[in-house]
Short mmCIF file of N, CA, C and O and ligand atoms in Angstrom, two decimals:
data_model
loop_
_atom_site.label_atom_id
_atom_site.label_comp_id
_atom_site.label_asym_id
_atom_site.label_seq_id
_atom_site.Cartn_x
_atom_site.Cartn_y
_atom_site.Cartn_z
N MET A 12 -30.64 24.35 -7.48
CA MET A 12 -31.72 23.14 -7.14
C MET A 12 -30.88 22.02 -6.81
O MET A 12 -31.07 21.32 -5.59
N ALA A 13 -29.93 22.14 -7.87
CA ALA A 13 -28.38 20.71 -7.30
C ALA A 13 -28.17 21.16 -6.39
O ALA A 13 -27.53 19.79 -6.25
N ASP A 14 -28.16 22.12 -6.25
CA ASP A 14 -26.57 22.07 -5.24
C ASP A 14 -27.03 21.62 -3.58
O ASP A 14 -26.13 21.94 -2.42
N TYR A 15 -28.75 22.00 -3.66
CA TYR A 15 -29.21 21.44 -2.37
C TYR A 15 -28.90 20.37 -1.62
O TYR A 15 -28.68 19.69 -2.10
N VAL A 16 -27.73 20.58 -0.62
CA VAL A 16 -27.57 19.70 0.50
C VAL A 16 -28.65 19.90 1.61
O VAL A 16 -29.08 20.38 2.43
N ILE A 17 -28.99 17.69 1.57
CA ILE A 17 -30.22 18.09 2.87
C ILE A 17 -29.20 17.99 4.22
O ILE A 17 -28.38 17.53 4.44
N PRO A 18 -29.19 18.94 4.63
CA PRO A 18 -28.55 19.34 6.02
C PRO A 18 -29.18 18.10 7.81
O PRO A 18 -29.66 16.64 6.89
N GLU A 19 -27.49 17.29 7.70
CA GLU A 19 -27.42 16.78 9.14
C GLU A 19 -28.72 16.44 9.93
O GLU A 19 -28.67 17.68 10.47
N PRO A 20 -29.64 15.45 10.61
CA PRO A 20 -30.26 16.22 11.60
C PRO A 20 -29.16 16.20 12.61
O PRO A 20 -28.48 15.35 13.55
N GLU A 21 -30.30 16.76 13.50
CA GLU A 21 -29.23 17.00 15.42
C GLU A 21 -30.18 17.74 15.91
O GLU A 21 -31.54 17.40 15.28
N PRO A 22 -30.34 16.85 16.48
CA PRO A 22 -31.21 16.66 18.38
C PRO A 22 -31.52 18.92 18.43
O PRO A 22 -31.00 19.11 18.15
N LYS A 23 -33.14 18.76 18.22
CA LYS A 23 -32.98 20.98 18.54
C LYS A 23 -33.72 20.65 20.07
O LYS A 23 -33.46 19.85 21.21
N GLU A 24 -34.40 22.14 20.37
CA GLU A 24 -34.52 22.31 21.95
C GLU A 24 -34.90 21.11 22.66
O GLU A 24 -34.57 21.26 24.07
N ILE A 25 -35.87 20.72 22.13
CA ILE A 25 -37.28 19.67 22.70
C ILE A 25 -36.42 18.23 23.29
O ILE A 25 -37.17 17.96 23.56
N ASP A 26 -35.05 18.09 22.30
CA ASP A 26 -35.16 16.61 22.38
C ASP A 26 -34.14 17.37 23.77
O ASP A 26 -33.47 16.30 24.86
N GLU A 27 -32.86 18.82 24.00
CA GLU A 27 -32.96 18.64 25.05
C GLU A 27 -33.03 19.01 26.97
O GLU A 27 -32.60 17.80 27.48
N LYS A 28 -34.34 19.19 26.51
CA LYS A 28 -35.41 19.49 27.52
C LYS A 28 -35.71 17.82 28.31
O LYS A 28 -36.20 17.71 29.59
N VAL A 29 -36.14 17.13 26.84
CA VAL A 29 -36.24 16.15 27.42
C VAL A 29 -35.49 14.98 27.72
O VAL A 29 -35.63 14.12 28.67
N SER A 30 -34.06 15.12 27.08
CA SER A 30 -32.78 14.87 28.00
C SER A 30 -32.86 15.06 29.67
O SER A 30 -32.88 14.02 30.27
N ILE A 31 -32.55 15.86 29.87
CA ILE A 31 -32.49 16.53 30.95
C ILE A 31 -34.00 15.95 31.58
O ILE A 31 -33.91 15.55 33.27
N GLU A 32 -35.29 16.19 31.29
CA GLU A 32 -36.57 15.62 32.75
C GLU A 32 -36.72 14.36 32.70
O GLU A 32 -36.27 13.60 33.79
N LEU A 33 -35.86 13.46 31.53
CA LEU A 33 -35.57 11.94 31.77
C LEU A 33 -34.15 11.51 32.90
O LEU A 33 -34.45 10.77 33.43
N ARG A 34 -32.73 12.32 32.53
CA ARG A 34 -32.33 12.11 32.79
C ARG A 34 -32.20 12.42 35.20
O ARG A 34 -31.45 11.63 35.31
N HIS A 35 -33.07 13.67 35.59
CA HIS A 35 -33.53 13.37 36.25
C HIS A 35 -34.21 12.43 36.88
O HIS A 35 -34.04 11.76 38.60
N MET A 36 -35.13 12.10 36.00
CA MET A 36 -36.01 11.08 36.63
C MET A 36 -34.70 9.55 36.62
O MET A 36 -35.36 9.03 38.05
N ALA A 37 -33.84 9.31 36.00
CA ALA A 37 -33.48 8.87 36.50
C ALA A 37 -32.66 8.69 37.53
O ALA A 37 -32.42 7.04 38.38
N GLU A 38 -31.57 9.26 37.72
CA GLU A 38 -31.42 9.53 38.60
C GLU A 38 -31.85 9.48 40.26
O GLU A 38 -32.22 8.90 40.97
N ASN A 39 -33.19 10.11 40.26
CA ASN A 39 -34.14 9.82 41.25
C ASN A 39 -34.51 8.34 41.89
O ASN A 39 -34.61 7.85 42.50
N ALA A 40 -34.54 7.61 40.80
CA ALA A 40 -34.70 6.37 40.38
C ALA A 40 -34.10 5.40 41.46
O ALA A 40 -33.81 4.04 41.09
N VAL A 41 -32.60 5.88 40.74
CA VAL A 41 -30.97 5.15 40.26
C VAL A 41 -31.05 4.54 39.60
O VAL A 41 -30.87 2.90 39.60
N LEU A 42 -32.14 4.41 38.40
CA LEU A 42 -32.30 3.90 37.46
C LEU A 42 -30.77 3.73 36.55
O LEU A 42 -29.88 3.78 36.94
N ARG A 43 -30.96 2.14 36.91
CA ARG A 43 -29.50 1.43 35.83
C ARG A 43 -29.65 0.81 34.56
O ARG A 43 -30.77 -0.04 34.74
N GLY A 44 -28.69 0.73 33.71
CA GLY A 44 -28.70 -0.36 32.96
C GLY A 44 -28.70 -1.64 32.96
O GLY A 44 -28.41 -2.56 31.61
N HIS A 45 -28.45 -1.95 34.33
CA HIS A 45 -27.91 -3.80 34.01
C HIS A 45 -28.62 -3.88 35.46
O HIS A 45 -29.29 -3.13 36.38
N PRO A 46 -28.88 -5.64 35.43
CA PRO A 46 -29.64 -6.01 36.80
C PRO A 46 -28.98 -5.42 38.62
O PRO A 46 -27.53 -4.79 38.34
N SER A 47 -29.26 -5.69 39.62
CA SER A 47 -28.90 -6.00 40.45
C SER A 47 -29.10 -7.64 41.28
O SER A 47 -30.01 -6.93 42.48
N GLY A 48 -27.49 -7.84 41.51
CA GLY A 48 -28.13 -9.01 41.54
C GLY A 48 -29.29 -9.67 41.12
O GLY A 48 -28.72 -9.94 39.77
N ASP A 49 -29.78 -10.87 41.36
CA ASP A 49 -31.23 -11.77 40.65
C ASP A 49 -32.32 -10.44 40.39
O ASP A 49 -33.59 -10.50 39.75
N GLU A 50 -32.10 -8.69 40.71
CA GLU A 50 -33.65 -8.14 40.94
C GLU A 50 -33.37 -7.21 39.39
O GLU A 50 -31.95 -7.07 39.26
N LYS A 51 -33.81 -7.84 38.41
CA LYS A 51 -33.89 -6.90 37.21
C LYS A 51 -35.93 -6.22 36.61
O LYS A 51 -36.53 -6.47 37.46
N CYS A 52 -35.57 -5.54 36.10
CA CYS A 52 -36.74 -5.20 35.37
C CYS A 52 -37.75 -5.85 35.12
O CYS A 52 -38.99 -6.47 35.80
N ASP A 53 -37.34 -7.80 34.64
CA ASP A 53 -38.34 -7.89 34.31
C ASP A 53 -38.80 -9.34 35.16
O ASP A 53 -39.73 -9.67 35.07
N ASN A 54 -38.22 -9.07 36.22
CA ASN A 54 -38.69 -10.26 37.62
C ASN A 54 -39.52 -8.74 38.96
O ASN A 54 -39.56 -9.19 39.82
N CYS A 55 -40.29 -7.66 38.42
CA CYS A 55 -40.36 -6.55 38.54
C CYS A 55 -42.33 -6.41 39.12
O CYS A 55 -42.65 -6.42 37.75
N ARG A 56 -42.93 -6.24 39.83
CA ARG A 56 -43.99 -5.98 39.81
C ARG A 56 -44.11 -4.83 39.07
O ARG A 56 -45.88 -5.18 38.36
N TYR A 57 -43.75 -4.22 38.69
CA TYR A 57 -44.23 -3.38 37.50
C TYR A 57 -43.32 -2.83 36.23
O TYR A 57 -44.39 -1.88 35.24
N TYR A 58 -43.13 -4.71 35.76
CA TYR A 58 -42.64 -4.20 34.84
C TYR A 58 -44.22 -4.67 33.58
O TYR A 58 -44.76 -6.13 34.08
N LEU A 59 -44.16 -3.70 33.23
CA LEU A 59 -46.20 -4.57 32.48
C LEU A 59 -45.91 -5.83 31.52
O LEU A 59 -46.70 -6.75 31.62
N GLU A 60 -44.63 -6.11 30.42
CA GLU A 60 -45.09 -6.86 29.57
C GLU A 60 -43.08 -7.87 30.07
O GLU A 60 -42.31 -8.11 28.48
N PRO A 61 -43.87 -8.85 30.94
CA PRO A 61 -42.05 -9.40 31.30
C PRO A 61 -42.10 -11.00 30.24
O PRO A 61 -40.61 -10.88 29.68
N TYR A 62 -42.40 -11.06 28.97
CA TYR A 62 -42.35 -11.42 27.58
C TYR A 62 -41.83 -10.69 27.11
O TYR A 62 -41.04 -10.96 25.98
N ASN A 63 -41.38 -9.92 27.03
CA ASN A 63 -40.58 -8.30 25.96
C ASN A 63 -39.02 -7.72 26.91
O ASN A 63 -38.94 -7.79 28.26
N ASP A 64 -37.94 -7.73 25.50
CA ASP A 64 -36.58 -7.57 26.13
C ASP A 64 -37.51 -5.65 26.39
O ASP A 64 -36.82 -4.92 27.71
N LEU A 65 -38.43 -4.75 26.48
CA LEU A 65 -37.99 -3.84 26.59
C LEU A 65 -39.65 -3.33 26.75
O LEU A 65 -41.03 -4.58 26.24
N SER A 66 -41.04 -2.94 27.62
CA SER A 66 -41.90 -3.03 28.58
C SER A 66 -42.09 -1.21 28.29
O SER A 66 -40.68 -0.78 29.25
N TYR A 67 -43.11 -1.81 28.95
CA TYR A 67 -43.58 -0.86 29.76
C TYR A 67 -43.34 -0.67 31.22
O TYR A 67 -43.59 -1.54 32.12
N CYS A 68 -42.82 0.62 32.38
CA CYS A 68 -42.72 0.59 33.57
C CYS A 68 -44.37 1.20 34.33
O CYS A 68 -43.55 2.53 34.32
N TRP A 69 -44.97 0.41 35.29
CA TRP A 69 -45.95 1.31 35.59
C TRP A 69 -45.65 1.78 36.97
O TRP A 69 -46.99 2.36 37.46
N HIS A 70 -44.31 1.85 37.62
CA HIS A 70 -44.85 2.58 38.28
C HIS A 70 -44.60 4.33 38.46
O HIS A 70 -44.19 4.30 37.19
N PRO A 71 -45.94 4.56 39.52
CA PRO A 71 -46.29 5.89 38.80
C PRO A 71 -45.03 6.73 39.50
O PRO A 71 -44.73 8.37 38.87
N LYS A 72 -43.87 7.13 39.78
CA LYS A 72 -42.08 7.74 40.07
C LYS A 72 -42.07 7.86 37.79
O LYS A 72 -41.42 8.55 38.10
N LEU A 73 -42.10 6.13 37.25
CA LEU A 73 -41.39 6.39 36.07
C LEU A 73 -42.61 6.93 35.20
O LEU A 73 -42.15 7.39 34.10
N ARG A 74 -43.34 5.83 34.76
CA ARG A 74 -43.92 5.63 33.47
C ARG A 74 -43.29 5.04 32.19
O ARG A 74 -43.40 6.80 31.24
N ILE A 75 -42.40 4.99 31.91
CA ILE A 75 -41.68 4.63 31.16
C ILE A 75 -41.55 3.12 31.14
O ILE A 75 -41.21 2.29 31.23
N LEU A 76 -40.70 3.94 29.04
CA LEU A 76 -40.30 2.40 28.86
C LEU A 76 -39.03 1.47 29.08
O LEU A 76 -38.23 2.65 28.95
N VAL A 77 -38.53 0.37 29.66
CA VAL A 77 -36.94 0.21 29.96
C VAL A 77 -36.86 -1.08 29.94
O VAL A 77 -37.66 -1.60 29.23
N GLY A 78 -35.84 -1.39 30.33
CA GLY A 78 -35.27 -2.44 29.42
C GLY A 78 -35.00 -4.06 30.36
O GLY A 78 -35.61 -3.25 31.61
N ALA A 79 -35.17 -4.82 29.53
CA ALA A 79 -35.64 -6.69 30.85
C ALA A 79 -34.58 -6.64 31.70
O ALA A 79 -34.96 -7.33 32.91
N ASN A 80 -33.08 -6.27 31.23
CA ASN A 80 -32.18 -6.80 31.98
C ASN A 80 -31.44 -4.57 33.16
O ASN A 80 -30.83 -5.06 33.95
N TRP A 81 -32.38 -3.56 32.92
CA TRP A 81 -32.56 -2.71 33.70
C TRP A 81 -33.46 -3.18 35.29
O TRP A 81 -33.97 -4.21 35.31
N TRP A 82 -32.77 -2.50 36.07
CA TRP A 82 -33.46 -2.01 37.33
C TRP A 82 -33.39 -0.66 37.91
O TRP A 82 -32.59 0.17 37.75
N CYS A 83 -33.96 -0.75 39.36
CA CYS A 83 -34.35 0.53 39.74
C CYS A 83 -34.92 0.38 41.62
O CYS A 83 -34.79 -0.42 41.95
N GLN A 84 -34.27 1.80 41.94
CA GLN A 84 -34.16 1.44 43.04
C GLN A 84 -36.03 0.65 44.11
O GLN A 84 -36.41 0.67 45.13
N TRP A 85 -36.58 1.34 43.21
CA TRP A 85 -38.26 1.30 43.18
C TRP A 85 -38.34 -0.68 42.81
O TRP A 85 -39.29 -1.25 43.30
N TRP A 86 -37.66 -1.51 42.80
CA TRP A 86 -38.16 -2.96 42.07
C TRP A 86 -38.66 -3.11 43.47
O TRP A 86 -38.83 -3.60 44.48
N GLU A 87 -40.19 -4.21 43.05
CA GLU A 87 -40.67 -4.76 44.35
C GLU A 87 -40.55 -5.61 43.12
O GLU A 87 -41.40 -6.80 42.09
N GLU A 88 -40.70 -7.16 44.38
CA GLU A 88 -41.14 -8.11 44.07
C GLU A 88 -42.37 -8.85 43.45
O GLU A 88 -43.09 -7.69 43.73
N ILE A 89 -43.47 -9.47 42.39
CA ILE A 89 -43.97 -10.42 41.89
C ILE A 89 -45.00 -10.49 43.17
O ILE A 89 -44.45 -12.23 43.91
N PRO A 90 -45.92 -10.33 43.56
CA PRO A 90 -46.82 -11.34 44.35
C PRO A 90 -46.98 -12.26 43.56
O PRO A 90 -47.44 -12.36 43.20
N ALA A 91 -46.76 -13.32 44.81
CA ALA A 91 -46.88 -14.27 44.46
C ALA A 91 -48.90 -14.69 44.11
O ALA A 91 -48.56 -15.46 42.46
N ALA A 92 -49.60 -14.12 43.91
CA ALA A 92 -50.89 -14.54 43.23
C ALA A 92 -50.56 -14.08 41.71
O ALA A 92 -51.01 -14.15 41.22
N ASP A 93 -49.53 -13.11 41.21
CA ASP A 93 -49.47 -13.17 39.38
C ASP A 93 -48.08 -13.67 39.05
O ASP A 93 -48.75 -13.52 37.72
N ALA A 94 -47.56 -14.19 40.07
CA ALA A 94 -46.58 -14.65 39.45
C ALA A 94 -46.65 -15.76 39.18
O ALA A 94 -47.82 -16.58 38.44
S1 SF4 B 4 -39.65 0.00 39.09
FE1 SF4 B 4 -37.45 -0.07 38.36
S2 SF4 B 4 -37.08 -2.54 38.72
FE2 SF4 B 4 -39.91 -2.48 38.68
S3 SF4 B 4 -39.98 -2.39 35.97
FE3 SF4 B 4 -39.90 -0.04 36.83
S4 SF4 B 4 -37.34 0.48 36.62
FE4 SF4 B 4 -37.69 -1.66 36.66
#
């Protein structure tokens, strides 16, 4: 019992599956971890909580957590009434 060594954590099959799914989603969205000019997630209408560095993106093709300075091809200006 004293010789038991706790195994190092390693990714499981589910992690590879989720990683591939997210990679495909990011490629479809042309998702980038940086702004495109002045366009970025925290000034996009789909960024749910613009006061947070990370927020839920409610674009129907994404629905994932994204960073305030990220960007994707589905960026849309916040409608004037909501700004
Ligand atoms: S639609 Fe694209 S740019 Fe807009 S919040 Fe979502 S990931 Fe960011």
